[in-house]
Coordinates of N, CA and C and ligand atoms in Angstrom, one line a residue:
M1 N 33.3 29.3 23.6 CA 33.6 28.2 22.7 C 32.4 28.1 21.7
P2 N 32.7 27.9 20.4 CA 31.6 27.8 19.4 C 30.8 26.5 19.7
E3 N 29.5 26.7 19.5 CA 28.6 25.5 19.7 C 28.8 24.5 18.6
D4 N 28.8 23.2 18.9 CA 28.9 22.2 17.9 C 27.7 22.3 16.9
P5 N 27.9 22.2 15.6 CA 26.7 22.2 14.7 C 25.8 20.9 15.0
V6 N 24.5 21.0 14.8 CA 23.7 19.8 15.0 C 24.0 18.8 13.9
P7 N 24.4 17.6 14.4 CA 24.8 16.6 13.4 C 23.7 16.2 12.5
E8 N 23.9 16.0 11.2 CA 22.9 15.6 10.3 C 22.2 14.3 10.7
M9 N 22.9 13.4 11.3 CA 22.4 12.1 11.6 C 21.2 12.2 12.6
R10 N 21.1 13.3 13.4 CA 20.0 13.4 14.3 C 18.6 13.4 13.6
E11 N 18.6 13.8 12.3 CA 17.4 13.9 11.6 C 17.0 12.6 10.9
W12 N 17.9 11.7 10.8 CA 17.6 10.5 10.0 C 16.6 9.7 10.7
G13 N 15.6 9.2 9.9 CA 14.5 8.4 10.5 C 13.4 9.2 11.1
V14 N 13.6 10.5 11.3 CA 12.6 11.3 11.9 C 11.6 11.8 10.9
V15 N 10.3 11.8 11.3 CA 9.3 12.3 10.4 C 8.7 13.5 11.1
R16 N 8.7 14.7 10.4 CA 8.2 15.9 11.0 C 6.7 15.9 11.0
P17 N 6.0 16.4 12.1 CA 4.5 16.3 12.2 C 3.9 16.9 10.9
E18 N 4.4 18.0 10.4 CA 3.8 18.7 9.2 C 3.8 17.8 8.0
E19 N 4.7 16.8 8.0 CA 4.7 15.9 6.8 C 3.4 15.0 6.8
L20 N 2.8 14.8 8.0 CA 1.8 13.8 8.1 C 0.4 14.5 8.3
E21 N 0.3 15.8 7.9 CA -0.9 16.5 8.0 C -2.0 15.9 7.2
R22 N -1.7 15.6 5.9 CA -2.7 15.0 5.0 C -2.1 13.8 4.4
I23 N -2.6 12.6 4.9 CA -2.0 11.3 4.5 C -2.9 10.7 3.4
V24 N -2.3 10.2 2.3 CA -3.0 9.4 1.3 C -2.2 8.0 1.3
I25 N -3.0 7.0 1.4 CA -2.5 5.6 1.3 C -3.0 5.0 0.0
V26 N -2.1 4.6 -0.8 CA -2.5 3.9 -2.1 C -2.5 2.4 -1.8
S27 N -3.7 1.8 -2.1 CA -3.9 0.4 -1.9 C -4.2 -0.3 -3.2
P28 N -3.6 -1.4 -3.4 CA -3.9 -2.2 -4.6 C -5.3 -2.7 -4.6
H29 N -5.7 -3.4 -3.5 CA -7.0 -4.0 -3.4 C -7.8 -3.4 -2.2
L30 N -9.0 -3.9 -2.1 CA -9.9 -3.5 -1.0 C -9.5 -4.3 0.2
D31 N -8.5 -4.0 0.9 CA -8.0 -4.5 2.2 C -6.6 -4.3 2.5
D32 N -5.7 -4.0 1.4 CA -4.3 -3.9 1.7 C -3.9 -2.8 2.6
A33 N -4.5 -1.6 2.4 CA -4.1 -0.5 3.3 C -4.4 -0.8 4.8
V34 N -5.5 -1.4 5.0 CA -5.9 -1.8 6.4 C -4.9 -2.8 7.0
L35 N -4.6 -3.8 6.1 CA -3.7 -4.9 6.5 C -2.3 -4.3 6.8
G36 N -1.9 -3.3 6.1 CA -0.5 -2.8 6.2 C -0.3 -1.5 7.0
C37 N -1.4 -0.7 7.1 CA -1.3 0.7 7.6 C -2.3 1.0 8.7
S38 N -2.8 0.0 9.4 CA -3.9 0.4 10.4 C -3.3 1.2 11.5
Y39 N -2.1 1.0 12.0 CA -1.6 1.7 13.1 C -1.3 3.2 12.7
L40 N -1.0 3.4 11.4 CA -0.8 4.7 10.9 C -2.1 5.5 10.9
M41 N -3.2 4.8 10.4 CA -4.5 5.5 10.3 C -5.0 5.7 11.7
A42 N -4.8 4.8 12.6 CA -5.3 5.0 14.0 C -4.7 6.2 14.6
R43 N -3.5 6.6 14.3 CA -2.8 7.7 14.9 C -3.2 9.0 14.2
H44 N -3.6 8.9 12.9 CA -3.8 10.1 12.1 C -5.2 10.0 11.4
P45 N -6.2 10.4 12.2 CA -7.6 10.3 11.7 C -7.7 11.2 10.5
G46 N -8.6 10.8 9.5 CA -8.8 11.6 8.3 C -7.9 11.2 7.1
A47 N -7.2 10.2 7.3 CA -6.4 9.7 6.1 C -7.4 9.2 5.0
T48 N -6.9 9.3 3.8 CA -7.7 8.8 2.6 C -7.0 7.6 2.0
V49 N -7.7 6.5 1.7 CA -7.2 5.3 1.1 C -7.7 5.3 -0.3
V50 N -6.8 5.4 -1.3 CA -7.2 5.3 -2.7 C -6.9 3.9 -3.1
T51 N -8.0 3.1 -3.4 CA -7.8 1.7 -3.9 C -7.9 1.7 -5.4
V52 N -6.9 1.1 -6.0 CA -6.7 1.1 -7.4 C -7.6 0.1 -8.1
F53 N -7.6 -1.1 -7.6 CA -8.3 -2.2 -8.3 C -9.6 -2.5 -7.5
A54 N -10.5 -1.5 -7.7 CA -11.8 -1.6 -7.0 C -13.0 -1.6 -8.1
G55 N -12.6 -2.0 -9.3 CA -13.6 -1.9 -10.4 C -14.3 -3.2 -10.6
R56 N -15.3 -3.2 -11.4 CA -16.1 -4.4 -11.7 C -15.7 -4.9 -13.1
P57 N -15.4 -6.2 -13.2 CA -15.2 -6.8 -14.5 C -16.4 -6.7 -15.4
E58 N -16.2 -6.8 -16.7 CA -17.3 -6.7 -17.6 C -18.3 -7.8 -17.2
E59 N -17.8 -9.0 -16.9 CA -18.7 -10.1 -16.4 C -17.9 -10.8 -15.3
Y60 N -18.7 -11.3 -14.3 CA -18.1 -12.2 -13.4 C -18.2 -13.6 -14.0
P61 N -17.0 -14.4 -13.9 CA -17.1 -15.7 -14.5 C -18.0 -16.7 -13.8
D62 N -18.4 -17.6 -14.5 CA -19.3 -18.7 -13.8 C -18.7 -20.0 -14.3
P63 N -18.1 -20.8 -13.4 CA -18.0 -20.6 -12.0 C -17.1 -19.4 -11.6
M64 N -17.2 -19.0 -10.4 CA -16.3 -17.9 -9.9 C -14.9 -18.2 -10.0
E65 N -14.0 -17.2 -10.2 CA -12.6 -17.5 -10.3 C -12.1 -17.9 -8.9
R66 N -10.9 -18.5 -8.8 CA -10.5 -19.2 -7.6 C -10.5 -18.3 -6.3
W67 N -10.0 -17.1 -6.4 CA -9.9 -16.3 -5.2 C -11.3 -16.0 -4.7
D68 N -12.2 -15.6 -5.6 CA -13.6 -15.3 -5.2 C -14.3 -16.5 -4.6
A69 N -14.0 -17.7 -5.2 CA -14.6 -18.9 -4.6 C -14.1 -19.1 -3.2
L70 N -12.8 -18.9 -3.0 CA -12.2 -19.1 -1.6 C -12.9 -18.1 -0.7
C71 N -13.3 -17.0 -1.2 CA -13.9 -15.9 -0.4 C -15.4 -16.3 -0.1
G72 N -15.9 -17.3 -0.7 CA -17.3 -17.7 -0.4 C -18.3 -17.1 -1.4
F73 N -17.8 -16.4 -2.4 CA -18.7 -15.8 -3.4 C -19.3 -16.9 -4.3
V74 N -20.5 -16.6 -4.8 CA -21.1 -17.6 -5.7 C -21.6 -16.8 -6.9
P75 N -21.8 -17.5 -8.0 CA -22.3 -16.8 -9.2 C -23.6 -16.0 -8.9
G76 N -23.5 -14.8 -9.5 CA -24.6 -13.9 -9.3 C -24.2 -12.8 -8.3
D77 N -23.2 -13.1 -7.5 CA -22.8 -12.0 -6.5 C -22.1 -10.9 -7.2
E78 N -22.4 -9.7 -6.7 CA -21.6 -8.5 -7.2 C -20.5 -8.3 -6.3
V79 N -19.4 -9.0 -6.6 CA -18.2 -9.0 -5.7 C -17.7 -7.7 -5.3
H80 N -17.6 -6.8 -6.3 CA -17.0 -5.5 -6.0 C -17.9 -4.6 -5.1
V81 N -19.2 -4.9 -5.2 CA -20.1 -4.1 -4.3 C -19.9 -4.6 -2.9
A82 N -19.8 -5.9 -2.7 CA -19.6 -6.5 -1.4 C -18.3 -6.0 -0.8
R83 N -17.3 -6.0 -1.6 CA -15.9 -5.7 -1.1 C -15.8 -4.2 -0.8
R84 N -16.5 -3.4 -1.6 CA -16.5 -1.9 -1.3 C -17.2 -1.7 0.0
A85 N -18.2 -2.4 0.3 CA -19.0 -2.2 1.5 C -18.1 -2.7 2.7
E86 N -17.3 -3.7 2.5 CA -16.4 -4.2 3.6 C -15.3 -3.1 3.8
D87 N -14.9 -2.5 2.8 CA -13.8 -1.5 2.9 C -14.3 -0.2 3.6
E88 N -15.5 0.2 3.2 CA -16.1 1.3 3.9 C -16.2 1.1 5.4
T89 N -16.7 -0.1 5.8 CA -16.9 -0.4 7.2 C -15.5 -0.4 7.9
A90 N -14.5 -1.0 7.3 CA -13.2 -1.1 7.9 C -12.6 0.2 8.1
L91 N -12.7 1.1 7.1 CA -12.0 2.4 7.2 C -12.8 3.3 8.2
R92 N -14.0 3.0 8.4 CA -14.7 3.8 9.4 C -14.2 3.5 10.8
V93 N -13.8 2.2 11.0 CA -13.2 1.9 12.3 C -11.9 2.7 12.5
L94 N -11.2 3.1 11.4 CA -10.0 3.8 11.6 C -10.1 5.3 11.2
D95 N -11.3 5.8 11.2 CA -11.6 7.2 10.9 C -10.9 7.6 9.6
A96 N -10.9 6.7 8.6 CA -10.3 7.0 7.3 C -11.4 7.0 6.2
E97 N -11.1 7.6 5.0 CA -12.1 7.7 4.0 C -11.6 6.9 2.7
P98 N -12.6 6.2 2.1 CA -12.2 5.5 0.9 C -12.3 6.4 -0.4
V99 N -11.4 6.1 -1.4 CA -11.6 6.6 -2.8 C -11.4 5.3 -3.6
W100 N -12.3 5.0 -4.5 CA -12.2 3.7 -5.3 C -12.0 4.1 -6.7
L101 N -10.9 3.5 -7.3 CA -10.8 3.6 -8.7 C -11.3 2.4 -9.4
D102 N -11.5 2.5 -10.7 CA -12.3 1.4 -11.4 C -11.5 0.4 -12.1
F103 N -10.2 0.3 -11.8 CA -9.4 -0.7 -12.5 C -9.8 -2.1 -12.1
V104 N -9.7 -3.1 -13.0 CA -10.1 -4.4 -12.8 C -8.9 -5.4 -12.5
E105 N -9.1 -6.2 -11.5 CA -8.0 -7.1 -11.1 C -7.6 -8.0 -12.2
H106 N -6.3 -8.4 -12.1 CA -5.7 -9.2 -13.2 C -6.4 -10.6 -13.2
S107 N -6.9 -11.0 -12.1 CA -7.5 -12.4 -12.0 C -8.8 -12.6 -12.9
Y108 N -9.4 -11.4 -13.3 CA -10.5 -11.5 -14.1 C -10.2 -11.4 -15.6
L109 N -8.9 -11.1 -15.9 CA -8.6 -10.8 -17.3 C -7.6 -11.7 -17.9
E110 N -7.7 -11.9 -19.2 CA -6.6 -12.6 -19.9 C -5.3 -11.8 -19.7
R111 N -4.2 -12.6 -19.8 CA -2.9 -11.9 -19.4 C -2.6 -10.7 -20.3
E112 N -3.0 -10.8 -21.6 CA -2.6 -9.6 -22.5 C -3.5 -8.4 -22.2
R113 N -4.5 -8.6 -21.4 CA -5.4 -7.5 -21.0 C -5.1 -6.9 -19.6
W114 N -4.2 -7.5 -18.9 CA -3.9 -7.0 -17.6 C -3.6 -5.5 -17.6
V115 N -4.0 -4.9 -16.6 CA -3.8 -3.4 -16.5 C -2.3 -3.2 -16.1
R116 N -1.7 -2.3 -16.9 CA -0.3 -2.0 -16.7 C -0.2 -0.5 -16.1
P117 N 1.0 -0.2 -15.5 CA 1.1 1.1 -14.9 C 0.8 2.3 -15.7
P118 N 1.2 2.3 -17.0 CA 0.8 3.5 -17.8 C -0.7 3.8 -17.9
A119 N -1.5 2.7 -17.8 CA -2.9 2.8 -17.9 C -3.5 3.4 -16.6
I120 N -2.8 3.3 -15.5 CA -3.3 3.7 -14.2 C -2.8 5.1 -13.9
V121 N -1.7 5.5 -14.4 CA -1.0 6.7 -13.8 C -1.8 8.0 -13.9
D122 N -2.6 8.2 -14.9 CA -3.4 9.5 -15.0 C -4.4 9.4 -13.9
G123 N -5.2 8.3 -13.8 CA -6.3 8.2 -12.9 C -5.7 8.3 -11.4
L124 N -4.6 7.6 -11.2 CA -4.1 7.6 -9.8 C -3.5 9.0 -9.5
A125 N -2.8 9.6 -10.4 CA -2.2 10.9 -10.2 C -3.3 11.9 -9.9
G126 N -4.4 11.9 -10.7 CA -5.5 12.8 -10.5 C -6.1 12.6 -9.1
A127 N -6.4 11.4 -8.7 CA -7.0 11.1 -7.5 C -6.1 11.6 -6.3
V128 N -4.9 11.3 -6.4 CA -4.0 11.7 -5.3 C -3.8 13.2 -5.2
E129 N -3.7 13.9 -6.4 CA -3.5 15.3 -6.4 C -4.7 16.1 -5.9
R130 N -5.9 15.6 -6.2 CA -7.1 16.2 -5.6 C -7.1 16.2 -4.1
L131 N -6.4 15.3 -3.5 CA -6.4 15.1 -2.0 C -5.4 16.0 -1.4
D132 N -4.5 16.6 -2.3 CA -3.5 17.6 -1.8 C -2.7 17.0 -0.6
P133 N -2.1 15.8 -0.8 CA -1.4 15.2 0.4 C -0.1 15.9 0.7
T134 N 0.2 15.7 2.0 CA 1.6 16.1 2.4 C 2.5 14.8 2.4
A135 N 1.8 13.6 2.5 CA 2.6 12.4 2.5 C 1.7 11.3 1.8
V136 N 2.4 10.5 1.0 CA 1.8 9.4 0.3 C 2.5 8.1 0.7
F137 N 1.7 7.1 1.1 CA 2.2 5.8 1.4 C 1.7 4.8 0.3
A138 N 2.7 4.2 -0.3 CA 2.4 3.3 -1.4 C 2.9 1.9 -1.0
P139 N 2.3 0.8 -1.6 CA 2.8 -0.5 -1.3 C 4.2 -0.8 -1.9
F140 N 5.0 -1.6 -1.3 CA 6.2 -2.1 -2.0 C 5.8 -2.8 -3.3
G141 N 4.6 -3.4 -3.3 CA 4.1 -4.1 -4.5 C 4.8 -5.4 -4.8
L142 N 4.5 -6.4 -4.0 CA 5.2 -7.6 -4.0 C 4.4 -8.8 -4.6
A143 N 4.9 -9.4 -5.6 CA 4.4 -10.7 -6.1 C 3.1 -10.6 -6.9
N144 N 2.1 -10.2 -6.2 CA 0.8 -10.2 -6.9 C 0.9 -9.1 -8.0
P145 N 0.5 -9.5 -9.2 CA 0.6 -8.5 -10.4 C -0.1 -7.2 -10.1
D146 N -1.2 -7.2 -9.4 CA -1.9 -5.9 -9.1 C -1.1 -5.1 -8.1
H147 N -0.4 -5.7 -7.2 CA 0.4 -5.0 -6.3 C 1.6 -4.4 -7.0
D148 N 2.3 -5.2 -7.8 CA 3.4 -4.8 -8.6 C 3.1 -3.6 -9.4
C149 N 1.9 -3.7 -10.1 CA 1.5 -2.6 -11.0 C 1.2 -1.3 -10.2
T150 N 0.6 -1.5 -9.1 CA 0.2 -0.3 -8.2 C 1.5 0.4 -7.8
H151 N 2.5 -0.4 -7.4 CA 3.7 0.2 -6.9 C 4.4 1.0 -8.1
D152 N 4.5 0.3 -9.2 CA 5.1 1.0 -10.4 C 4.4 2.3 -10.8
A153 N 3.0 2.2 -10.8 CA 2.2 3.4 -11.1 C 2.4 4.5 -10.1
A154 N 2.5 4.1 -8.8 CA 2.7 5.1 -7.7 C 4.1 5.8 -7.9
M155 N 5.1 5.0 -8.4 CA 6.4 5.7 -8.6 C 6.3 6.7 -9.8
L156 N 5.5 6.3 -10.8 CA 5.3 7.3 -11.9 C 4.6 8.5 -11.4
V157 N 3.6 8.3 -10.5 CA 2.9 9.5 -9.9 C 3.8 10.3 -9.1
R158 N 4.7 9.7 -8.4 CA 5.7 10.4 -7.6 C 6.5 11.4 -8.5
D159 N 6.9 10.9 -9.6 CA 7.7 11.7 -10.5 C 6.9 12.9 -11.0
R160 N 5.6 12.8 -11.0 CA 4.8 13.9 -11.6 C 4.4 14.9 -10.6
L161 N 4.2 14.5 -9.3 CA 3.6 15.4 -8.4 C 4.7 16.3 -7.7
D162 N 4.2 17.2 -6.9 CA 5.0 18.2 -6.2 C 6.1 17.5 -5.4
A163 N 7.3 18.0 -5.6 CA 8.5 17.4 -5.0 C 8.4 17.6 -3.5
G164 N 7.5 18.4 -3.0 CA 7.4 18.7 -1.5 C 6.7 17.6 -0.8
I165 N 6.0 16.7 -1.5 CA 5.3 15.6 -0.9 C 6.3 14.5 -0.4
S166 N 6.1 14.0 0.8 CA 6.9 13.0 1.4 C 6.3 11.6 0.9
W167 N 7.2 10.7 0.5 CA 6.8 9.4 0.0 C 7.4 8.3 0.9
F168 N 6.5 7.4 1.2 CA 6.9 6.2 1.9 C 6.3 5.0 1.3
C169 N 7.0 3.8 1.5 CA 6.4 2.5 1.1 C 6.0 1.7 2.4
Y170 N 4.9 1.0 2.3 CA 4.6 0.1 3.4 C 4.7 -1.3 2.9
E171 N 4.8 -2.2 3.8 CA 5.1 -3.6 3.5 C 3.8 -4.4 3.2
D172 N 3.7 -5.0 2.1 CA 2.5 -5.8 1.7 C 2.3 -6.9 2.6
T173 N 1.2 -6.9 3.5 CA 1.0 -7.9 4.4 C 0.7 -9.2 3.7
G174 N 1.3 -10.3 4.2 CA 1.2 -11.6 3.5 C 2.3 -11.8 2.5
Y175 N 2.3 -10.9 1.5 CA 3.3 -11.1 0.5 C 4.8 -10.8 1.0
K176 N 4.9 -10.0 2.0 CA 6.3 -9.6 2.4 C 7.0 -10.8 3.0
H177 N 6.3 -11.9 3.3 CA 6.9 -13.1 3.8 C 7.3 -14.1 2.7
I178 N 7.1 -13.7 1.5 CA 7.5 -14.6 0.4 C 9.0 -14.4 0.3
P179 N 9.8 -15.6 0.3 CA 11.2 -15.5 0.4 C 11.8 -14.5 -0.6
G180 N 12.6 -13.5 -0.1 CA 13.4 -12.6 -0.9 C 12.7 -11.5 -1.5
L181 N 11.4 -11.4 -1.5 CA 10.7 -10.4 -2.4 C 10.8 -9.0 -1.8
L182 N 10.7 -8.9 -0.5 CA 10.8 -7.5 0.0 C 12.3 -7.0 -0.2
A183 N 13.2 -7.9 0.0 CA 14.6 -7.6 -0.2 C 14.9 -7.2 -1.7
W184 N 14.2 -7.9 -2.6 CA 14.4 -7.7 -4.0 C 13.9 -6.2 -4.3
R185 N 12.7 -5.9 -3.8 CA 12.2 -4.6 -4.1 C 13.0 -3.5 -3.5
I186 N 13.4 -3.7 -2.3 CA 14.2 -2.6 -1.6 C 15.6 -2.5 -2.4
S187 N 16.1 -3.6 -2.8 CA 17.4 -3.5 -3.6 C 17.2 -2.8 -4.9
K188 N 16.0 -3.1 -5.5 CA 15.8 -2.4 -6.8 C 15.6 -0.9 -6.7
L189 N 14.9 -0.5 -5.6 CA 14.7 0.9 -5.4 C 16.1 1.6 -5.0
F190 N 16.9 0.9 -4.2 CA 18.2 1.3 -3.8 C 19.0 1.6 -5.0
R191 N 19.1 0.6 -5.9 CA 19.9 0.8 -7.1 C 19.4 1.8 -8.0
S192 N 18.1 2.2 -7.9 CA 17.6 3.3 -8.8 C 17.9 4.6 -8.2
G193 N 18.5 4.7 -7.0 CA 18.8 6.0 -6.4 C 17.8 6.5 -5.5
L194 N 16.7 5.7 -5.2 CA 15.7 6.1 -4.3 C 15.8 5.2 -3.1
W195 N 16.5 5.6 -2.1 CA 16.9 4.7 -1.0 C 15.8 4.5 0.0
P196 N 15.2 3.3 0.1 CA 14.2 3.1 1.1 C 14.8 2.9 2.5
T197 N 14.3 3.7 3.4 CA 14.9 3.7 4.8 C 13.8 3.7 5.8
P198 N 13.9 2.8 6.8 CA 12.8 2.7 7.8 C 12.7 4.1 8.5
A199 N 11.5 4.5 8.6 CA 11.2 5.8 9.2 C 10.4 5.6 10.5
A200 N 10.7 6.5 11.4 CA 10.0 6.4 12.8 C 8.7 7.2 12.7
V201 N 7.8 6.6 11.9 CA 6.4 7.3 11.8 C 5.6 7.1 13.0
P202 N 5.2 8.2 13.6 CA 4.3 8.0 14.8 C 3.0 7.2 14.5
V203 N 2.8 6.2 15.3 CA 1.6 5.4 15.0 C 0.9 5.1 16.4
T204 N -0.3 4.6 16.3 CA -0.9 4.1 17.5 C -1.1 2.5 17.3
A205 N -0.2 1.8 18.0 CA -0.2 0.4 17.8 C -1.3 -0.3 18.6
D206 N -2.5 0.0 18.2 CA -3.7 -0.6 18.9 C -4.1 -1.9 18.2
H207 N -3.6 -3.0 18.7 CA -3.8 -4.2 18.0 C -5.3 -4.6 18.0
E208 N -6.0 -4.3 19.0 CA -7.4 -4.6 19.1 C -8.2 -3.9 18.0
R209 N -7.8 -2.6 17.8 CA -8.5 -1.8 16.8 C -8.2 -2.3 15.4
K210 N -6.9 -2.6 15.2 CA -6.5 -3.2 13.9 C -7.3 -4.5 13.6
T211 N -7.4 -5.3 14.6 CA -8.1 -6.6 14.5 C -9.5 -6.4 14.1
R212 N -10.1 -5.4 14.7 CA -11.5 -5.0 14.4 C -11.7 -4.6 13.0
A213 N -10.7 -3.7 12.5 CA -10.8 -3.2 11.2 C -10.6 -4.3 10.2
V214 N -9.6 -5.2 10.4 CA -9.3 -6.3 9.5 C -10.5 -7.2 9.5
G215 N -11.1 -7.4 10.6 CA -12.3 -8.3 10.7 C -13.5 -7.8 9.8
C216 N -13.4 -6.6 9.3 CA -14.5 -6.0 8.5 C -14.4 -6.6 7.0
Y217 N -13.3 -7.4 6.8 CA -13.2 -8.0 5.4 C -13.4 -9.5 5.5
P218 N -14.6 -9.9 5.9 CA -14.7 -11.4 6.2 C -14.5 -12.2 4.9
S219 N -14.9 -11.7 3.7 CA -14.7 -12.5 2.5 C -13.2 -12.7 2.2
Q220 N -12.4 -11.6 2.3 CA -11.0 -11.7 2.0 C -10.3 -12.5 3.0
L221 N -10.7 -12.5 4.3 CA -10.0 -13.2 5.3 C -10.1 -14.7 5.0
L222 N -11.2 -15.2 4.4 CA -11.3 -16.6 4.1 C -10.2 -17.0 3.2
A223 N -10.0 -16.2 2.1 CA -9.0 -16.6 1.1 C -7.6 -16.3 1.6
L224 N -7.4 -15.2 2.4 CA -6.1 -14.9 2.9 C -5.6 -16.0 3.9
E225 N -6.6 -16.6 4.6 CA -6.3 -17.7 5.5 C -5.9 -18.9 4.7
A226 N -6.7 -19.2 3.7 CA -6.4 -20.4 2.9 C -5.1 -20.4 2.2
D227 N -4.7 -19.2 1.7 CA -3.5 -19.2 0.9 C -2.3 -18.7 1.7
W228 N -2.5 -17.9 2.7 CA -1.3 -17.2 3.4 C -1.3 -17.4 4.9
Q229 N -2.2 -18.2 5.5 CA -2.2 -18.3 7.0 C -2.2 -16.9 7.6
I230 N -3.0 -16.0 7.2 CA -2.9 -14.6 7.6 C -3.1 -14.4 9.1
S231 N -3.8 -15.3 9.7 CA -4.1 -15.1 11.2 C -2.8 -15.2 11.9
V232 N -1.9 -16.2 11.5 CA -0.6 -16.3 12.2 C 0.2 -15.1 12.1
K233 N 0.2 -14.5 10.9 CA 1.0 -13.3 10.7 C 0.5 -12.1 11.4
L234 N -0.8 -11.9 11.5 CA -1.4 -10.8 12.2 C -1.3 -10.9 13.7
A235 N -1.3 -12.2 14.1 CA -1.2 -12.4 15.6 C 0.2 -12.2 16.2
A236 N 1.2 -12.1 15.3 CA 2.6 -12.1 15.8 C 2.8 -11.1 16.9
P237 N 2.4 -9.8 16.9 CA 1.8 -9.1 15.8 C 2.9 -8.6 14.9
A238 N 2.7 -8.7 13.6 CA 3.7 -8.1 12.7 C 3.7 -6.6 12.9
P239 N 4.9 -6.0 12.9 CA 5.0 -4.6 13.0 C 4.6 -4.0 11.6
E240 N 4.2 -2.7 11.6 CA 4.0 -2.0 10.4 C 5.1 -1.1 10.2
Q241 N 6.1 -1.5 9.3 CA 7.2 -0.6 9.1 C 7.0 0.2 7.8
Y242 N 7.2 1.5 7.9 CA 7.1 2.4 6.8 C 8.5 2.8 6.4
W243 N 8.8 2.8 5.1 CA 10.1 3.1 4.6 C 10.1 4.4 3.8
R244 N 10.9 5.4 4.2 CA 10.9 6.7 3.4 C 11.6 6.4 2.1
L245 N 11.1 7.0 1.1 CA 11.8 7.0 -0.2 C 12.4 8.3 -0.5
A246 N 13.7 8.3 -0.6 CA 14.4 9.6 -0.8 C 15.8 9.4 -1.4
P247 N 16.3 10.3 -2.2 CA 17.6 10.2 -2.7 C 18.6 10.1 -1.5
P248 N 19.8 9.5 -1.8 CA 20.8 9.4 -0.7 C 21.4 10.7 -0.3
P249 N 21.9 10.7 0.9 CA 22.6 12.0 1.3 C 23.7 12.3 0.3
D250 N 24.1 13.6 0.3 CA 25.1 14.1 -0.6 C 26.4 13.2 -0.5
G251 N 26.9 12.8 -1.6 CA 28.2 12.1 -1.6 C 28.1 10.6 -1.3
W252 N 26.8 10.1 -1.0 CA 26.7 8.7 -0.7 C 26.2 7.8 -1.9
G253 N 25.9 8.5 -3.0 CA 25.2 7.8 -4.1 C 26.0 6.7 -4.7
M254 N 27.4 6.7 -4.6 CA 28.2 5.7 -5.1 C 27.9 4.3 -4.5
L255 N 27.3 4.3 -3.3 CA 27.0 3.0 -2.7 C 26.0 2.2 -3.5
S256 N 25.2 2.9 -4.3 CA 24.2 2.3 -5.2 C 24.9 1.4 -6.2
E257 N 26.1 1.7 -6.5 CA 26.9 1.0 -7.6 C 27.6 -0.2 -7.0
I258 N 27.8 -0.3 -5.7 CA 28.7 -1.4 -5.2 C 27.9 -2.7 -5.1
Ligands
LIG1 ZN1 -3.9 -7.1 -2.4

């Protein structure tokens, strides 16, 4: 009797080990990758985190802007230096390496000067390409303008780079609980023909190690607690779900129209 062919569905959700040989995580700010991808980094030592908004504004305002004030910074502090140091320490806990880009967060800029995706794409594409990744993890990019911008820029980078790279989105910790926003982004990607689908990425769900890494951002935790009750969400403990971005299976595309 002829053997049954292996059904296509056996592969859905599966991530092949070779896809995860060289992982790059794109982070909007100096903390988002650790908040959303610690278990991934714990399982795959040597990942690189490229943080987009790690630059210094021309001037720090006096008084400090709201977020920095919540973080406990005071006039005269070099906030980006302190935050980069936090990031370096946190990533060391997870055996990961930082790469910092010099874009400046929207909160320091007049609205018309906010950094937009086309301004980022060359720098981000170059940084990612130099790392020769097999997989890139980008944020869904929810609510916060820097997150939204980072997501859109990452999608432009995806269009440019080698089609052999696997792409995933991770859920923005804190922001994913804003009503409807994760659903909105997933629906938007779905309708664009890039179907986000939960992937069974091997991780090490070491909550203690994640807590230690997250604890390396004491300044950010103050503001994240004030605005988002971050401790409740991290204590749940919230899962880290990664979603593969890929076109639909042959013949399924019409679902995007319904
Ligand atoms: Zn952020």
